[in-house]
């Protein structure tokens, strides 16, 4: 039996990190976690990491699509935070960010790791950006690297 499973070390991988500026007080922690995971655990050379700042989570899919179309990157890590408010705005933004990023991955056939927090409140966002619930930015970065290696194995 042959089992394919990705590893996280990918020193030569070219990674784009697209991050929303809106809610930057949370997203900056997600970015720190992602960069730490990419360089320390994934051993990615800093020269191979590009950070792109989008206005908000809703804009992440379009930016990710343009990055994927450039053919310059092996994976994209998308980071952002959408916090539920008193209107339906949350559902629209979170839903479009999620489905749009998934479409980019499927159409471009490169990993697009989903590091967009969708939380009920600020406290939950803080917990997922590096306190009680770990750092979801770091987790997304590791998923991207594992997928780069897994897809390479499938192509062999």
mmCIF file of C-alpha atoms in Angstrom:
data_model
loop_
_atom_site.group_PDB
_atom_site.id
_atom_site.type_symbol
_atom_site.label_atom_id
_atom_site.label_comp_id
_atom_site.label_asym_id
_atom_site.label_seq_id
_atom_site.Cartn_x
_atom_site.Cartn_y
_atom_site.Cartn_z
ATOM 1 C CA UNK A 1 0.000 0.000 0.000
ATOM 2 C CA UNK A 2 1.292 3.451 -0.938
ATOM 3 C CA UNK A 3 0.434 6.356 1.349
ATOM 4 C CA UNK A 4 1.076 9.941 0.316
ATOM 5 C CA UNK A 5 1.370 12.501 3.074
ATOM 6 C CA UNK A 6 2.826 15.981 2.966
ATOM 7 C CA UNK A 7 5.595 17.252 5.201
ATOM 8 C CA UNK A 8 5.866 20.844 6.378
ATOM 9 C CA UNK A 9 9.523 21.519 5.539
ATOM 10 C CA UNK A 10 9.607 23.285 2.173
ATOM 11 C CA UNK A 11 12.698 25.523 2.104
ATOM 12 C CA UNK A 12 12.381 26.388 -1.592
ATOM 13 C CA UNK A 13 8.642 27.018 -1.647
ATOM 14 C CA UNK A 14 7.486 30.413 -2.863
ATOM 15 C CA UNK A 15 4.665 31.577 -0.622
ATOM 16 C CA UNK A 16 2.355 34.576 -0.892
ATOM 17 C CA UNK A 17 0.640 35.742 2.277
ATOM 18 C CA UNK A 18 -2.383 37.915 1.541
ATOM 19 C CA UNK A 19 -3.648 39.686 4.624
ATOM 20 C CA UNK A 20 -6.600 41.987 5.251
ATOM 21 C CA UNK A 21 -5.811 45.374 6.784
ATOM 22 C CA UNK A 22 -9.287 45.646 8.355
ATOM 23 C CA UNK A 23 -9.090 44.327 11.928
ATOM 24 C CA UNK A 24 -5.306 44.683 11.783
ATOM 25 C CA UNK A 25 -5.094 44.546 15.583
ATOM 26 C CA UNK A 26 -5.933 40.829 15.220
ATOM 27 C CA UNK A 27 -4.509 40.157 11.755
ATOM 28 C CA UNK A 28 -1.031 41.368 12.697
ATOM 29 C CA UNK A 29 -0.837 38.506 15.219
ATOM 30 C CA UNK A 30 -2.024 36.041 12.561
ATOM 31 C CA UNK A 31 0.725 37.306 10.260
ATOM 32 C CA UNK A 32 3.368 36.954 12.974
ATOM 33 C CA UNK A 33 2.284 33.365 13.554
ATOM 34 C CA UNK A 34 2.257 32.569 9.842
ATOM 35 C CA UNK A 35 5.707 34.028 9.242
ATOM 36 C CA UNK A 36 7.144 32.214 12.253
ATOM 37 C CA UNK A 37 5.682 28.909 11.062
ATOM 38 C CA UNK A 38 6.891 29.417 7.498
ATOM 39 C CA UNK A 39 10.464 30.305 8.424
ATOM 40 C CA UNK A 40 11.097 28.379 11.632
ATOM 41 C CA UNK A 41 9.103 25.187 11.089
ATOM 42 C CA UNK A 42 8.745 25.166 7.305
ATOM 43 C CA UNK A 43 12.319 26.430 6.775
ATOM 44 C CA UNK A 44 11.129 28.708 3.956
ATOM 45 C CA UNK A 45 13.715 31.295 2.947
ATOM 46 C CA UNK A 46 12.492 34.817 3.767
ATOM 47 C CA UNK A 47 13.278 35.870 0.179
ATOM 48 C CA UNK A 48 10.608 33.402 -0.972
ATOM 49 C CA UNK A 49 7.812 35.008 1.065
ATOM 50 C CA UNK A 50 5.723 37.875 -0.336
ATOM 51 C CA UNK A 51 3.237 39.743 1.862
ATOM 52 C CA UNK A 52 0.315 41.459 0.127
ATOM 53 C CA UNK A 53 -2.068 43.696 2.076
ATOM 54 C CA UNK A 54 -5.698 43.838 0.944
ATOM 55 C CA UNK A 55 -8.257 46.294 2.352
ATOM 56 C CA UNK A 56 -10.438 43.632 3.985
ATOM 57 C CA UNK A 57 -11.485 39.987 4.022
ATOM 58 C CA UNK A 58 -13.971 40.496 1.187
ATOM 59 C CA UNK A 59 -11.104 41.498 -1.136
ATOM 60 C CA UNK A 60 -8.905 38.502 -0.301
ATOM 61 C CA UNK A 61 -10.240 36.211 -3.074
ATOM 62 C CA UNK A 62 -9.528 38.679 -5.887
ATOM 63 C CA UNK A 63 -6.029 39.377 -4.618
ATOM 64 C CA UNK A 64 -5.424 35.635 -4.187
ATOM 65 C CA UNK A 65 -6.659 34.994 -7.715
ATOM 66 C CA UNK A 66 -4.264 37.568 -9.177
ATOM 67 C CA UNK A 67 -1.392 36.074 -7.160
ATOM 68 C CA UNK A 68 -2.295 32.572 -8.333
ATOM 69 C CA UNK A 69 -2.560 33.738 -11.953
ATOM 70 C CA UNK A 70 0.948 35.168 -11.779
ATOM 71 C CA UNK A 71 2.317 31.600 -11.495
ATOM 72 C CA UNK A 72 5.020 32.978 -9.169
ATOM 73 C CA UNK A 73 3.880 31.136 -6.040
ATOM 74 C CA UNK A 74 3.556 27.549 -4.875
ATOM 75 C CA UNK A 75 0.894 28.422 -2.293
ATOM 76 C CA UNK A 76 -1.104 31.309 -0.882
ATOM 77 C CA UNK A 77 -1.918 31.882 2.771
ATOM 78 C CA UNK A 78 -5.001 34.079 3.231
ATOM 79 C CA UNK A 79 -5.351 35.852 6.577
ATOM 80 C CA UNK A 80 -8.123 38.032 7.933
ATOM 81 C CA UNK A 81 -10.745 38.447 10.618
ATOM 82 C CA UNK A 82 -14.499 38.838 10.317
ATOM 83 C CA UNK A 83 -16.288 39.517 13.608
ATOM 84 C CA UNK A 84 -20.059 39.120 13.838
ATOM 85 C CA UNK A 85 -21.959 42.326 14.408
ATOM 86 C CA UNK A 86 -25.603 43.232 14.655
ATOM 87 C CA UNK A 87 -26.300 43.004 10.914
ATOM 88 C CA UNK A 88 -26.088 40.433 8.126
ATOM 89 C CA UNK A 89 -22.789 41.964 6.968
ATOM 90 C CA UNK A 90 -20.867 39.161 8.717
ATOM 91 C CA UNK A 91 -22.523 36.423 6.650
ATOM 92 C CA UNK A 92 -21.848 38.175 3.357
ATOM 93 C CA UNK A 93 -18.214 38.951 4.032
ATOM 94 C CA UNK A 94 -17.344 35.626 5.660
ATOM 95 C CA UNK A 95 -19.211 33.616 3.028
ATOM 96 C CA UNK A 96 -17.699 35.416 0.065
ATOM 97 C CA UNK A 97 -14.195 35.232 1.513
ATOM 98 C CA UNK A 98 -14.566 31.505 2.120
ATOM 99 C CA UNK A 99 -16.144 30.524 -1.188
ATOM 100 C CA UNK A 100 -13.962 32.902 -3.193
ATOM 101 C CA UNK A 101 -10.728 31.546 -1.740
ATOM 102 C CA UNK A 102 -11.927 27.993 -2.336
ATOM 103 C CA UNK A 103 -12.663 28.825 -5.964
ATOM 104 C CA UNK A 104 -9.187 30.272 -6.413
ATOM 105 C CA UNK A 105 -7.610 27.065 -5.107
ATOM 106 C CA UNK A 106 -9.711 24.873 -7.368
ATOM 107 C CA UNK A 107 -9.289 26.971 -10.508
ATOM 108 C CA UNK A 108 -5.577 27.708 -10.098
ATOM 109 C CA UNK A 109 -4.768 24.264 -8.698
ATOM 110 C CA UNK A 110 -2.498 25.649 -5.994
ATOM 111 C CA UNK A 111 -3.037 25.542 -2.244
ATOM 112 C CA UNK A 112 -4.890 28.515 -0.782
ATOM 113 C CA UNK A 113 -4.815 28.096 2.978
ATOM 114 C CA UNK A 114 -7.798 29.585 4.796
ATOM 115 C CA UNK A 115 -6.573 31.620 7.752
ATOM 116 C CA UNK A 116 -9.603 33.887 7.971
ATOM 117 C CA UNK A 117 -11.114 34.001 11.431
ATOM 118 C CA UNK A 118 -14.912 34.121 11.536
ATOM 119 C CA UNK A 119 -15.811 34.778 15.134
ATOM 120 C CA UNK A 120 -18.767 35.817 17.241
ATOM 121 C CA UNK A 121 -16.811 38.478 19.134
ATOM 122 C CA UNK A 122 -13.446 40.138 19.632
ATOM 123 C CA UNK A 123 -12.530 37.819 22.504
ATOM 124 C CA UNK A 124 -12.819 34.744 20.260
ATOM 125 C CA UNK A 125 -10.682 36.455 17.632
ATOM 126 C CA UNK A 126 -7.975 37.258 20.175
ATOM 127 C CA UNK A 127 -8.025 33.651 21.419
ATOM 128 C CA UNK A 128 -7.465 32.344 17.876
ATOM 129 C CA UNK A 129 -4.727 34.849 17.058
ATOM 130 C CA UNK A 130 -2.167 33.526 19.481
ATOM 131 C CA UNK A 131 -3.601 33.028 22.954
ATOM 132 C CA UNK A 132 -5.837 30.195 24.250
ATOM 133 C CA UNK A 133 -6.766 28.611 20.905
ATOM 134 C CA UNK A 134 -3.327 28.830 19.300
ATOM 135 C CA UNK A 135 -2.521 30.930 16.267
ATOM 136 C CA UNK A 136 -4.684 30.192 13.234
ATOM 137 C CA UNK A 137 -2.240 32.119 11.021
ATOM 138 C CA UNK A 138 0.500 29.643 11.921
ATOM 139 C CA UNK A 139 -1.866 26.726 11.313
ATOM 140 C CA UNK A 140 -2.817 28.059 7.871
ATOM 141 C CA UNK A 141 0.854 28.498 6.933
ATOM 142 C CA UNK A 142 1.631 24.910 7.908
ATOM 143 C CA UNK A 143 -1.346 23.644 5.901
ATOM 144 C CA UNK A 144 -0.079 25.542 2.846
ATOM 145 C CA UNK A 145 3.377 23.972 3.130
ATOM 146 C CA UNK A 146 2.011 20.487 3.686
ATOM 147 C CA UNK A 147 -0.206 20.871 0.626
ATOM 148 C CA UNK A 148 2.729 22.059 -1.521
ATOM 149 C CA UNK A 149 4.611 18.888 -0.625
ATOM 150 C CA UNK A 150 1.579 16.621 -0.971
ATOM 151 C CA UNK A 151 0.692 17.935 -4.434
ATOM 152 C CA UNK A 152 4.319 17.503 -5.505
ATOM 153 C CA UNK A 153 4.162 13.843 -4.437
ATOM 154 C CA UNK A 154 0.949 13.304 -6.374
ATOM 155 C CA UNK A 155 2.551 14.800 -9.495
ATOM 156 C CA UNK A 156 5.593 12.507 -9.286
#
